[in-house]
Coordinates of C-alpha atoms in Angstrom, one line a residue:
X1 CA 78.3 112.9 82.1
X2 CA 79.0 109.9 84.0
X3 CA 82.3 109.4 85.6
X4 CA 84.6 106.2 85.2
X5 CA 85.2 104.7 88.4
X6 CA 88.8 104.5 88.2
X7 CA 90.9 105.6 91.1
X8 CA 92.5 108.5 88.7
X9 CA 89.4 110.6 89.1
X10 CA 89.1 109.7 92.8
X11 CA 92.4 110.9 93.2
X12 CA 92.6 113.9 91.2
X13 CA 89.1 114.8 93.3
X14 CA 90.6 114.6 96.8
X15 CA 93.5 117.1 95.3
X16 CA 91.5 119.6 94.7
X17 CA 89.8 119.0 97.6
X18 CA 92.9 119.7 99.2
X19 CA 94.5 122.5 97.6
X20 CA 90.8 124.0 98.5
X21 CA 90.6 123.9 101.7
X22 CA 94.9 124.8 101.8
X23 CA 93.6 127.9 100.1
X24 CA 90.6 128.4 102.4
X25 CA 93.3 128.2 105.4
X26 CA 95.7 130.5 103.7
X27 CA 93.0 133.4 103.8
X28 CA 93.5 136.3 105.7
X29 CA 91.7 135.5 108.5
X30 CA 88.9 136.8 110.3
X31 CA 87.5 138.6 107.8
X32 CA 87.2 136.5 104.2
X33 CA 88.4 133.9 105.9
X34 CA 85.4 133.8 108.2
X35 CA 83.2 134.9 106.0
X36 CA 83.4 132.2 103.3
X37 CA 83.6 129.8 106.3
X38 CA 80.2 130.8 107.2
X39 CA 78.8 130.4 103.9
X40 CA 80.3 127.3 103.6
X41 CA 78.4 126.1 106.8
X42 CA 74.8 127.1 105.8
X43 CA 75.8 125.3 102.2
X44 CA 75.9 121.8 104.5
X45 CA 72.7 119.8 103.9
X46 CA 72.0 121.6 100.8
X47 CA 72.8 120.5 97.2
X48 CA 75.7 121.8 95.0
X49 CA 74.3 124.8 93.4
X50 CA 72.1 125.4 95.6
X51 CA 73.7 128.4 97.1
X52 CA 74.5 130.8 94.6
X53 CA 77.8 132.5 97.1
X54 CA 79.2 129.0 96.9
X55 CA 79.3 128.5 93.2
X56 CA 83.3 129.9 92.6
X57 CA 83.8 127.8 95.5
X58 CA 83.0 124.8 94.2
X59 CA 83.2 125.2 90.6
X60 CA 86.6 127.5 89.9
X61 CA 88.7 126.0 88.7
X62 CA 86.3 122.5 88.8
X63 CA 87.4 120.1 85.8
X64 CA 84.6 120.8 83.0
X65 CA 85.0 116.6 82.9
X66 CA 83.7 116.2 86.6
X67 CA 80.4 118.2 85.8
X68 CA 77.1 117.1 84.8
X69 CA 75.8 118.8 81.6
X70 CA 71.8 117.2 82.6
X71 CA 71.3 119.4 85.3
X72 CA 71.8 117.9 88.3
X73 CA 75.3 117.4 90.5
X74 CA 77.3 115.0 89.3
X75 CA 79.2 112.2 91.3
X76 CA 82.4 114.7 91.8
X77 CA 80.4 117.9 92.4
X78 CA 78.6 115.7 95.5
X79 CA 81.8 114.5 96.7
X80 CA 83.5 118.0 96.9
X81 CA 80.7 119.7 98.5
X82 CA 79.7 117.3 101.2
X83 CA 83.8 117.9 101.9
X84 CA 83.9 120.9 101.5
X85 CA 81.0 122.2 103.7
X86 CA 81.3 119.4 106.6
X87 CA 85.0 120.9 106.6
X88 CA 83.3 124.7 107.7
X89 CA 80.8 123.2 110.2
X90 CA 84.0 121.1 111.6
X91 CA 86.2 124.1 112.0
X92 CA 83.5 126.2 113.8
X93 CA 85.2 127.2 117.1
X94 CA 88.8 126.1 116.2
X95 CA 91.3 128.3 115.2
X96 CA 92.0 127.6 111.6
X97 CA 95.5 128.9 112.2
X98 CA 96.1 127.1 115.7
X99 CA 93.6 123.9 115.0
X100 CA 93.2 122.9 111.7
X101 CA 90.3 120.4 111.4
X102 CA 91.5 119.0 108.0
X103 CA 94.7 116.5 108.6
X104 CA 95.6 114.1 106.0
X105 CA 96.2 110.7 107.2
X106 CA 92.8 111.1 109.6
X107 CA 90.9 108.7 107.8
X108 CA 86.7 108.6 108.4
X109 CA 87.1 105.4 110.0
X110 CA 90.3 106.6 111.9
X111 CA 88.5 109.6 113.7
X112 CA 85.5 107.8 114.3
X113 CA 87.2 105.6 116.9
X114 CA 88.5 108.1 118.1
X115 CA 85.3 109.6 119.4
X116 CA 85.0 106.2 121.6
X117 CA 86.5 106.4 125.0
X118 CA 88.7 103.7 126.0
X119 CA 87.2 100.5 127.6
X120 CA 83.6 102.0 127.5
X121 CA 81.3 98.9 125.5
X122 CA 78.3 101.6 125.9
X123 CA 79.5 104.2 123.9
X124 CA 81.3 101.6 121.4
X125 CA 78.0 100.4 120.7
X126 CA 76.7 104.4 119.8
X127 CA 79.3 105.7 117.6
X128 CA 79.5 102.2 115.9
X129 CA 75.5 102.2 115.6
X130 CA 76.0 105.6 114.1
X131 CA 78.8 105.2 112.2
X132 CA 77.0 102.2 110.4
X133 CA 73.6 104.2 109.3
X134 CA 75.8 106.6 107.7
X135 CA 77.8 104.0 105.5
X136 CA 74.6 101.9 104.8
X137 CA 72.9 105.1 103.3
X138 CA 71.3 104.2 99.8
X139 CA 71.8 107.9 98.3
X140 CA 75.0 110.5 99.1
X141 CA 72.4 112.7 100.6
X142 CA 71.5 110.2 103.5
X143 CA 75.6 109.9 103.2
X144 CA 75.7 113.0 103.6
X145 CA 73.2 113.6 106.4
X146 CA 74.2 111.3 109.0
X147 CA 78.0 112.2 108.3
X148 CA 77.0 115.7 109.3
X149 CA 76.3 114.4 112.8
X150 CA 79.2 112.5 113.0
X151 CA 81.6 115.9 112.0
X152 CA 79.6 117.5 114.7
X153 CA 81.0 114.7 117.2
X154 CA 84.0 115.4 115.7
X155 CA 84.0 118.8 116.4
X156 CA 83.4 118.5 119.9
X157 CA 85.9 116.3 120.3
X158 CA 88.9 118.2 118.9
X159 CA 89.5 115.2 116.4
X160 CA 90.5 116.3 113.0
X161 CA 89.5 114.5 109.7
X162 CA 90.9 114.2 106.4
X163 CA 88.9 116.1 104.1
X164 CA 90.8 115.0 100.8
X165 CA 90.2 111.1 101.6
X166 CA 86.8 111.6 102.3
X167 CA 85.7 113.0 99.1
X168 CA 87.7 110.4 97.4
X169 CA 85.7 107.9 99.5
X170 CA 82.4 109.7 98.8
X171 CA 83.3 109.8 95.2
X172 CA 83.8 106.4 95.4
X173 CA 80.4 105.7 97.5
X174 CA 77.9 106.8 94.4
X175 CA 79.1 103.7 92.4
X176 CA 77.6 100.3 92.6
X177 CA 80.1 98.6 92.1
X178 CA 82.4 100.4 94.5
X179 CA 80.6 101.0 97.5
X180 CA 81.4 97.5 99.5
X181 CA 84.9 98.7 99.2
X182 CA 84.5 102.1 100.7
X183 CA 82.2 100.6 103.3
X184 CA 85.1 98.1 104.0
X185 CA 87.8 100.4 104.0
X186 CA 86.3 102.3 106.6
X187 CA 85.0 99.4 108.9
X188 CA 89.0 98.2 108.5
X189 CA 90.4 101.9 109.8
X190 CA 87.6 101.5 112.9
X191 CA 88.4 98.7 114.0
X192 CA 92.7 98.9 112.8
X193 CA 94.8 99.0 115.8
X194 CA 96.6 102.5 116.9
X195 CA 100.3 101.9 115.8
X196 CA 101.7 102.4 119.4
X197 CA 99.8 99.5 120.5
X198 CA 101.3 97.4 118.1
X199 CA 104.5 98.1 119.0
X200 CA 103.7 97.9 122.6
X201 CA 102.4 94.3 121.9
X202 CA 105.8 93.2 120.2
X203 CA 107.9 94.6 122.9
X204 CA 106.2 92.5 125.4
X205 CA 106.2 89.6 123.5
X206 CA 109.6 89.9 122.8
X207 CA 110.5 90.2 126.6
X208 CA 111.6 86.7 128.6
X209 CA 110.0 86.0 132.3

């Protein structure tokens, strides 16, 4: 079944992407916490399905609307598995209780710059050289390949990443029609200024010599 590309089923996808991972965090923790973490991880790369111990992850409680009946993922079932796993590699080695590596308001494009160090053109030119091959990926499995690098980064870095707006976005990426807009929205988050700057900016210009 194919999808309509309005924002409702974006939306109600990056929910559930939410209240998964809440309930992932919520686990008692090391043990099926850890556990289901680590399945999670070897599911990254892979297609939805693939892994049979990640099927009730993925699918309870998955509307029967957001499946494909042809045999092969549908748009949503990409979108919450790409989250879902590159959410377990990111929160390898952080406490899930302590660290949390899901934060809404971290936007892709947000955390990105964030892995560039300030006033360093070099490693600009990296990330952003990076960053583009993933959002100029012709399938969600090239998406999904080069964002997998990216997490890593992320990882090492400490830099947390908004799960739920990412598989809206991802959603989002497997339409036509829709894609220059995702692409655009994160290119605007890279390159939007940090709100402390912009309020240094205005107190300065506000000040008299």
């Amino acid at each position: 079944m194919t999808q309509p590309i309005g924002k409702g089923v974006a939306n109600q996808l990056a929910g559930y992407v939410d209240r998964r991972i809440s309930r992932i965090l919520s686990m008692p923790a090391p043990g099926p916490q850890k556990a289901l973490l680590a399945n999670l991880r070897r599911g990254a790369g892979k297609a939805p399905g693939e892994l049979p111990a990640l099927w009730g992850v993925l699918l309870e409680d998955f509307p029967e609307e957001w499946m494909n009946s042809r045999g092969a993922p549908s748009r949503a079932e990409w979108a919450a598995y790409i989250a879902l796993t590159l959410f377990a590699v990111h929160q390898q080695g952080n406490d899930p209780a302590a660290s949390p590596m899901h934060c809404a308001g971290s936007s892709l494009g947000r955390a990105v710059r964030r892995l560039v160090p300030a006033d360093d053109v070099d490693a600009e030119i990296r990330i952003l050289r990076r960053f583009e091959q993933m959002a100029t990926a012709a399938e969600i499995q090239g998406v999904s390949q080069h964002l997998r690098g990216i997490v890593q980064l992320l990882r090492a870095g400490g830099i947390p990443l908004d799960y739920a707006a990412l598989a809206h976005d991802l959603y989002q990426y497997q339409f036509p029609e829709a894609v220059a807009g995702v692409r655009l929205r994160w290119a605007q988050d890279f390159y939007r200024r940090p709100l402390e700057d912009k309020d240094n900016t205005n107190t300065s210009e506000g000040k008299e010599d």
